[in-house]
Short mmCIF file of C-alpha atoms and ligand atoms in Angstrom, two decimals:
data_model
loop_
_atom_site.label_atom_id
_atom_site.label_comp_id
_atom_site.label_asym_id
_atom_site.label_seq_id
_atom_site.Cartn_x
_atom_site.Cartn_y
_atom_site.Cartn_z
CA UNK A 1 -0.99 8.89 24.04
CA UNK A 2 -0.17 8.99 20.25
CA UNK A 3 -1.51 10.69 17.36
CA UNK A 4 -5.03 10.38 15.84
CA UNK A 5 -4.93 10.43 12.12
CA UNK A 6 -8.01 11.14 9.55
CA UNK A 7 -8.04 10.74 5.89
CA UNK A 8 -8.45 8.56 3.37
CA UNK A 9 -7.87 4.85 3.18
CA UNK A 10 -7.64 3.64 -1.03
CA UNK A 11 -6.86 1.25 -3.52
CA UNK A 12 -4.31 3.40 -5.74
CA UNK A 13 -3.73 1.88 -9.53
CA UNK A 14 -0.78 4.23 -10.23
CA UNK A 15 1.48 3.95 -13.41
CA UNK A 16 4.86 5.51 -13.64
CA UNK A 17 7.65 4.91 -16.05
CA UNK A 18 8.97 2.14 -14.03
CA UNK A 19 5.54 0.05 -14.05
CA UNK A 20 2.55 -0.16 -12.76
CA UNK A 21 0.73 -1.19 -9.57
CA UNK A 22 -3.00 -2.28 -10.06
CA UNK A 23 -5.53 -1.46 -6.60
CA UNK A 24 -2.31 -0.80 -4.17
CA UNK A 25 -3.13 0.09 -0.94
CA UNK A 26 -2.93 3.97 -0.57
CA UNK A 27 -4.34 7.11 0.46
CA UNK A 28 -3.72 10.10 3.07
CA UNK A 29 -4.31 8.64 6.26
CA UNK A 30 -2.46 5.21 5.39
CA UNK A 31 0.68 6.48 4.36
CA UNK A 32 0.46 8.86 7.15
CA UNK A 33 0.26 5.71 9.55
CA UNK A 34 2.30 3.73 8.14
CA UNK A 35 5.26 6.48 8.16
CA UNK A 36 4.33 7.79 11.50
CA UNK A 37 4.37 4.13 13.13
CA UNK A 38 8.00 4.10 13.26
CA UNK A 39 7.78 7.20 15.58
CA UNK A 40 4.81 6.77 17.62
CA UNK A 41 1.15 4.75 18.21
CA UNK A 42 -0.96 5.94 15.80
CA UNK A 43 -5.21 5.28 15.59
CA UNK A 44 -6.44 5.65 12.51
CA UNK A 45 -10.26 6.84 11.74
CA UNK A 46 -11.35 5.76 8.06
CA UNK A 47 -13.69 4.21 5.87
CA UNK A 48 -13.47 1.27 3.06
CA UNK A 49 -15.87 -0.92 1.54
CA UNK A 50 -16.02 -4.45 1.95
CA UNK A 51 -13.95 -5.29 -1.27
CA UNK A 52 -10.80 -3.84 1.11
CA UNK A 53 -8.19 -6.44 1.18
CA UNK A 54 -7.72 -8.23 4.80
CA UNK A 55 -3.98 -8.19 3.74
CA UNK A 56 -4.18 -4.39 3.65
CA UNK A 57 -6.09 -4.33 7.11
CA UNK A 58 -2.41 -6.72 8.56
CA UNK A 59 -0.37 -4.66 7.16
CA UNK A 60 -1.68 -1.57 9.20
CA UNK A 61 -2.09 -3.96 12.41
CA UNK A 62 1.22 -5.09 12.07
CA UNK A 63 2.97 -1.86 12.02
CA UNK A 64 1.16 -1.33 15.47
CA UNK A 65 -1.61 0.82 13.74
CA UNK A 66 -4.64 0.94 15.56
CA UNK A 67 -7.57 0.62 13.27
CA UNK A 68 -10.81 0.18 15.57
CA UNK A 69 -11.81 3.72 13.88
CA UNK A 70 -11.72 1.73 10.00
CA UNK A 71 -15.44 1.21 9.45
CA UNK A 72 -16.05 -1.20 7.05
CA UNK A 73 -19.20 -0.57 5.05
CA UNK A 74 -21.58 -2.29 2.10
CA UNK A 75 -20.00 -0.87 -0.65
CA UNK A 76 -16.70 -0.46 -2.75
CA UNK A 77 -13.14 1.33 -1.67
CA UNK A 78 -12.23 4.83 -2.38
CA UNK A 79 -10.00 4.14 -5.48
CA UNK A 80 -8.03 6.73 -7.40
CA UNK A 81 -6.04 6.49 -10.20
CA UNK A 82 -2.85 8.47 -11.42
CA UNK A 83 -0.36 8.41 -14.51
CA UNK A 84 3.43 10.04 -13.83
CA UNK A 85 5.02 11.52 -16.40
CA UNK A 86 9.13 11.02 -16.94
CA UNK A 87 9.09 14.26 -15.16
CA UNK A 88 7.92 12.32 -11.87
CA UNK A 89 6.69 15.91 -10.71
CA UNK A 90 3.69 16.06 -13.20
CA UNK A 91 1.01 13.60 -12.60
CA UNK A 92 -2.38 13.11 -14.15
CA UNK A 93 -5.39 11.70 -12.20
CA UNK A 94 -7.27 9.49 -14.59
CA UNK A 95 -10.26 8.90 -12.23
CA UNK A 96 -11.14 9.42 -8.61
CA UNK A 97 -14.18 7.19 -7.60
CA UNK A 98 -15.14 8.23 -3.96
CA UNK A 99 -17.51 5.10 -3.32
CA UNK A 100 -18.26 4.66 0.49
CA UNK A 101 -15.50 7.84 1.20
CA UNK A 102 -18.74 9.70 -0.86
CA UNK A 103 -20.28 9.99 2.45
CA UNK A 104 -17.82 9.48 4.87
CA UNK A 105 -18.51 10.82 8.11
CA UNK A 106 -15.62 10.53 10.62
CA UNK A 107 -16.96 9.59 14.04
CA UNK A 108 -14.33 9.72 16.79
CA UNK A 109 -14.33 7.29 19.26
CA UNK A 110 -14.67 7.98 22.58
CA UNK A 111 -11.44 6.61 23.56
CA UNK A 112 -9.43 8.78 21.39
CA UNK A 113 -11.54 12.21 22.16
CA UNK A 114 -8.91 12.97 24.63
CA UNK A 115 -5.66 12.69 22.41
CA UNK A 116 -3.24 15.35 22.26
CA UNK A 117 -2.07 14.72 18.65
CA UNK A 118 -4.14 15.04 15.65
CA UNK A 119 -3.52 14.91 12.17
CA UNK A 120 -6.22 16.14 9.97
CA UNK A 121 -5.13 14.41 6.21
CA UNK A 122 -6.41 14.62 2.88
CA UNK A 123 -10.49 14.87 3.55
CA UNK A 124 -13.20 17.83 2.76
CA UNK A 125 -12.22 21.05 5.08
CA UNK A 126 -15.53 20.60 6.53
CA UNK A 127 -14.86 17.21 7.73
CA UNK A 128 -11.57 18.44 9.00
CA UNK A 129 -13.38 20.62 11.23
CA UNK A 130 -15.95 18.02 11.99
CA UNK A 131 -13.22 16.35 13.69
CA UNK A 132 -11.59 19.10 15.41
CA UNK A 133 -14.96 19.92 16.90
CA UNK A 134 -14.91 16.27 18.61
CA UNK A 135 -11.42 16.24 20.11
CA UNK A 136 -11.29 17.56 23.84
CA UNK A 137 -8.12 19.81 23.71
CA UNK A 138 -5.45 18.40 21.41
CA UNK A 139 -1.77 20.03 22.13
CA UNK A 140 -0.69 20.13 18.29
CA UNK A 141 -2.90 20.05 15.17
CA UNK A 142 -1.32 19.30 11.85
CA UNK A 143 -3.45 19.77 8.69
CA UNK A 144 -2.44 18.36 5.37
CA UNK A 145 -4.94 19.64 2.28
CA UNK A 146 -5.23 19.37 -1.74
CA UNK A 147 -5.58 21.79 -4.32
CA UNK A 148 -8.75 20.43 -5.24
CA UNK A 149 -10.42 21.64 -2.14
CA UNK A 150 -8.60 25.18 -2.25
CA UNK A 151 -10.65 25.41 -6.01
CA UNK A 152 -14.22 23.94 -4.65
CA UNK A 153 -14.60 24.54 -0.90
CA UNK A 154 -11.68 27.52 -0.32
CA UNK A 155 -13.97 29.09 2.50
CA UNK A 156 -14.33 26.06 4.52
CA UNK A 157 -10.60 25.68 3.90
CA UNK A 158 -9.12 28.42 5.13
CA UNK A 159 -11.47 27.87 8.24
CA UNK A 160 -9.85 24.48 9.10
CA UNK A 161 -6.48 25.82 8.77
CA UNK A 162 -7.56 28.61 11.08
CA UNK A 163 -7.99 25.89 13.95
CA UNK A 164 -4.40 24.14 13.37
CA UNK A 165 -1.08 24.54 14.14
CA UNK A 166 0.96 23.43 11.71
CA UNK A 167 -0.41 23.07 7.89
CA UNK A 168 1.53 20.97 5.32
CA UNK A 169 0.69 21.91 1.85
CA UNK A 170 3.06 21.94 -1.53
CA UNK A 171 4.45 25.32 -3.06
CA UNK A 172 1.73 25.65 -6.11
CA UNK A 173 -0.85 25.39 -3.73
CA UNK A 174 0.46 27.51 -1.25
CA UNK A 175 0.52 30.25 -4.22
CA UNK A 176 -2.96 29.34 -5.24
CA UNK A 177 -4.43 29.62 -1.38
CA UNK A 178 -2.99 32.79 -0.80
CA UNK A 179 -2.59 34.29 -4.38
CA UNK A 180 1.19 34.83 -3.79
CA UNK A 181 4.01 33.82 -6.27
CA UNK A 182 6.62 34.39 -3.70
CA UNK A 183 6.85 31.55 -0.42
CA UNK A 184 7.92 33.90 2.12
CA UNK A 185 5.28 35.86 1.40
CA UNK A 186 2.56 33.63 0.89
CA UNK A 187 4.24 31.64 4.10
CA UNK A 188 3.43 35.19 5.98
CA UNK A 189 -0.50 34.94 4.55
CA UNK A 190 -0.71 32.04 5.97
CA UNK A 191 0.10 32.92 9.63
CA UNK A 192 -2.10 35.55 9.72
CA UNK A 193 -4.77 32.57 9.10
CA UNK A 194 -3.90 31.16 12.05
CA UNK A 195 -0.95 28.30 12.09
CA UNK A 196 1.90 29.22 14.05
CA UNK A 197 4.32 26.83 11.57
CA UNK A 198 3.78 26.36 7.82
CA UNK A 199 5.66 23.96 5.70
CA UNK A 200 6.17 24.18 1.98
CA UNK A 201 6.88 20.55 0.11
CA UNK A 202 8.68 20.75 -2.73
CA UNK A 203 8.40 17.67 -4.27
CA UNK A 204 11.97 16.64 -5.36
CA UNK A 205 13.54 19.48 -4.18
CA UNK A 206 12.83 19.47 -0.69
CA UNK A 207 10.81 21.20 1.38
CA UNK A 208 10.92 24.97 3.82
CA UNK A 209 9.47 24.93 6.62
CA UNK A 210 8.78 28.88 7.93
CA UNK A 211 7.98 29.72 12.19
CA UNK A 212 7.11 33.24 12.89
CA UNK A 213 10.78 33.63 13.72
CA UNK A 214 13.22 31.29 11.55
CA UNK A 215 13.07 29.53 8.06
CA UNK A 216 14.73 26.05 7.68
CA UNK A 217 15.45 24.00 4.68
CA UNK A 218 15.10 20.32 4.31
CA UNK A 219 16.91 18.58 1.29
CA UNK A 220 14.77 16.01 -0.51
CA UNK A 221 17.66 12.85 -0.73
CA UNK A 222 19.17 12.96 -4.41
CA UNK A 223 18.03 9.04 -5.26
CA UNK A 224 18.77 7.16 -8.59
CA UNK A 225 15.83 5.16 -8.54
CA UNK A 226 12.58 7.41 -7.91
CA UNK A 227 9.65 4.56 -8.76
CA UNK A 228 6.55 6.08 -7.34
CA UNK A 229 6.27 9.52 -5.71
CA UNK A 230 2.27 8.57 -4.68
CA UNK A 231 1.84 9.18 -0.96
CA UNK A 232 4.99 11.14 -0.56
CA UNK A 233 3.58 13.96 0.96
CA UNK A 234 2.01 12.17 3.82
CA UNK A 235 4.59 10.03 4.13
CA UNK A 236 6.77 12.98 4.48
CA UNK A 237 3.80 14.25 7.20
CA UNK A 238 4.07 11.02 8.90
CA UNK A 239 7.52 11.03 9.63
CA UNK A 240 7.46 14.97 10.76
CA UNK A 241 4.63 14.79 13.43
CA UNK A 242 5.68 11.17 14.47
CA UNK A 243 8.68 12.77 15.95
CA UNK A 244 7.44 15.91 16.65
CA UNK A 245 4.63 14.34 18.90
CA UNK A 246 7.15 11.63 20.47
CA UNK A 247 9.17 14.61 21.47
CA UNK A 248 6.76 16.38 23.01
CA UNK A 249 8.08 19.82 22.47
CA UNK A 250 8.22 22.57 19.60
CA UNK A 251 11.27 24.23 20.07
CA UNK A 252 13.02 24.99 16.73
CA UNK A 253 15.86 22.20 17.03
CA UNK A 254 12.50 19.77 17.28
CA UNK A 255 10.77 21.28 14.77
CA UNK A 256 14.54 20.93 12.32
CA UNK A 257 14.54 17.25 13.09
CA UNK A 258 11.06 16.51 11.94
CA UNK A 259 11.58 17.82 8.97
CA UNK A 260 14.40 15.87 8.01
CA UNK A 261 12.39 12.70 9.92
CA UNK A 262 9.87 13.77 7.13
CA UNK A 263 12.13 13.91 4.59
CA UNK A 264 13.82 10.72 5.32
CA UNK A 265 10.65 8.76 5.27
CA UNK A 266 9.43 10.36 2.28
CA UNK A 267 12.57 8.68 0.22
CA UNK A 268 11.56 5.59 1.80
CA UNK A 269 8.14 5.78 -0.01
CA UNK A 270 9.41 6.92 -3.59
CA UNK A 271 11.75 4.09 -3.86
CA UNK A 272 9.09 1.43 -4.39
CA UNK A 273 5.25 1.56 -5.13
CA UNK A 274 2.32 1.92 -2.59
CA UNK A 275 3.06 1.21 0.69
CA UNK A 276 5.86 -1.83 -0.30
CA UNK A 277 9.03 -0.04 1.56
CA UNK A 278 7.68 1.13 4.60
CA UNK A 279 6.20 -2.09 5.63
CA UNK A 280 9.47 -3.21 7.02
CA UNK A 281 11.73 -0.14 7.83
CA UNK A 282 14.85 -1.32 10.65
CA UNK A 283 15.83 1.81 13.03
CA UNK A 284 19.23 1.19 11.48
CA UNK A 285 17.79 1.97 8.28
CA UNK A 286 16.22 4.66 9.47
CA UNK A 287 19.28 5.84 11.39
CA UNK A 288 21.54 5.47 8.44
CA UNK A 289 19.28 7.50 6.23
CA UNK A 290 18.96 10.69 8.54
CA UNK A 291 22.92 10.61 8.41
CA UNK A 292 22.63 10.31 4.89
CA UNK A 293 20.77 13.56 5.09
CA UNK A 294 22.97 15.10 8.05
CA UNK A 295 26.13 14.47 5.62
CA UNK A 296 24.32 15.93 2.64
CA UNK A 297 23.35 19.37 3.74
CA UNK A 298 26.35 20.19 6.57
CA UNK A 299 28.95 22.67 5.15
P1 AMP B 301 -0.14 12.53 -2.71
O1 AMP B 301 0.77 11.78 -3.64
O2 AMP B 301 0.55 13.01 -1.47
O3 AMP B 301 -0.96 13.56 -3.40
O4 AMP B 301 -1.19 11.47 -2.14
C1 AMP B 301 -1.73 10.52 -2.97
C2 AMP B 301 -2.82 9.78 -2.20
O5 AMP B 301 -3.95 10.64 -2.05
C3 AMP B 301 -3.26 8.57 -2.97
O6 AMP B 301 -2.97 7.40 -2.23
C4 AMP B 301 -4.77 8.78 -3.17
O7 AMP B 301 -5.51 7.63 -2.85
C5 AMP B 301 -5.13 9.92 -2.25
N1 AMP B 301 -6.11 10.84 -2.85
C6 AMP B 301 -6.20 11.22 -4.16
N2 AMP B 301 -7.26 12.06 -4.34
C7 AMP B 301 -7.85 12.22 -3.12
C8 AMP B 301 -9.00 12.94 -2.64
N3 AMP B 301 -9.77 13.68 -3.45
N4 AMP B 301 -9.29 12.87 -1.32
C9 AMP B 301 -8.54 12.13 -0.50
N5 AMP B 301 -7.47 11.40 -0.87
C10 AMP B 301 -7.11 11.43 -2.17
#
């Protein structure tokens, strides 16, 4: 059985300096999907309104997504809007209109209680938890959070990641959750919460992932055109746990390949807006890249 994935499903209107892209399909869970779909089935549980386009809905079903857990109720999208500086890592969110995600309340069905891999995205920590407290007995949790809910709900936060495995989160707000300036330390805060592996993204330069026993380092993929870095980070999730839960095992040459899986499909994403380059990914491509990234950091 594959993974379950919960987060948010969005129409994006995203500017960079390289253009614009105007109600885009985006948010955590679809990226996540659509990333981890190369690797393994994925079901998806989300909400959208009924102004979501049927095109998006293909897109998802045609990368083998299963969507039965999409509701689709009276109302309008979960749409979000963001403005990239020529520093691509500083972004600006010019609005964030929740819509039917207001009151989203993730019911799992019944056919994917049982699943063994879950992938709690981009919701409210107390959601996250909701869901946890409806799967059976999942082998491998992976939690991906915001910095927004470390501000407004940090108790219920650190709760979820107390029930996970593996938490994904980016270096400032690994330093804001555990009120450390240095990663190895706050990595070490956030073991005694509970997850066993913690990775730190990095944005452009990479990210670390830290095991109670080794660090690793994953290159981010030096690339000349960088158009939109929206979604990168679940991208990046996508590809990780896609191969991590195909694989089946967490030993530390596993967990080293899905992080450069990760990394690989998160330069995938950057290279165009929304979702547009990984509708269509080849293994060759695929393939190709991770050599790219073999060649890059061997000395
Ligand atoms: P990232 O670039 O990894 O931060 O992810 C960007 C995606 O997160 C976009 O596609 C947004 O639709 C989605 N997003 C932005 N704000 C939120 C939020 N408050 N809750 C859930 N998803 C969000």
């Amino acid at each position: 059985m594959g993974i379950l994935a919960v987060g948010s499903i969005a129409l994006d209107s995203v500017e960079t300096p390289y253009g614009k892209a105007e109600n885009a399909l985006g948010g955590s869970a679809t990226y996540f999907s659509a990333s981890a779909s190369y690797f393994n089935s994925v079901s998806v549980v989300g909400v959208v309104g009924t102004d979501f386009p049927h095109a998006d809905l293909e897109f998802l079903k045609k990368r083998h997504v299963n969507i039965d857990g999409i509701k689709i109720e009276q109302g309008k999208t979960f749409r979000w809007g963001g403005k990239y500086h020529d520093d691509l890592n500083q972004r600006d969110t010019l609005f964030t209109e929740l819509n039917v995600f207001e009151h989203f309340n993730p019911i799992i069905p019944d056919s994917y209680k049982n699943c063994d891999y879950v992938f709690l995205g981009n919701i409210t920590p107390s959601l996250q938890i909701n869901v946890l407290e409806q799967i059976k007995k999942p082998k491998l949790v992976v939690l991906d959070t915001m910095n927004l809910w470390i501000s407004i709900a940090k108790e219920s936060l650190l709760e979820a990641i107390s029930k996970v495995d593996v938490i994904l989160i980016n270096d400032s707000e690994a330093k804001e959750l555990t009120l450390e300036s240095n990663l190895v330390k706050a990595a070490k805060k956030i073991f005694e919460i509970g997850p066993s592996v913690v990775v730190i993204k990095k944005g452009e330069h990479g990210a670390l992932m830290f095991t109670k026993t080794s660090i690793f380092s994953a290159p981010a993929l030096p690339l000349e055109k960088v158009c939109d870095p929206t979604g990168a980070g679940d991208t990046f999730a996508g590809g990780f746990f896609g191969y991590l839960s195909k694989s089946g095992v967490l030993t530390d040459e596993v967990l080293r390949k899905a992080m450069i899986y990760g990394s690989v499909m998160a330069s995938f994403c950057v290279e165009d807006f929304s979702l547009q380059n990984l509708k269509n990914l080849s293994e060759e491509q695929i393939a190709n890249r991770y050599k790219e990234f073999v060649k890059l950091s061997s000395f």
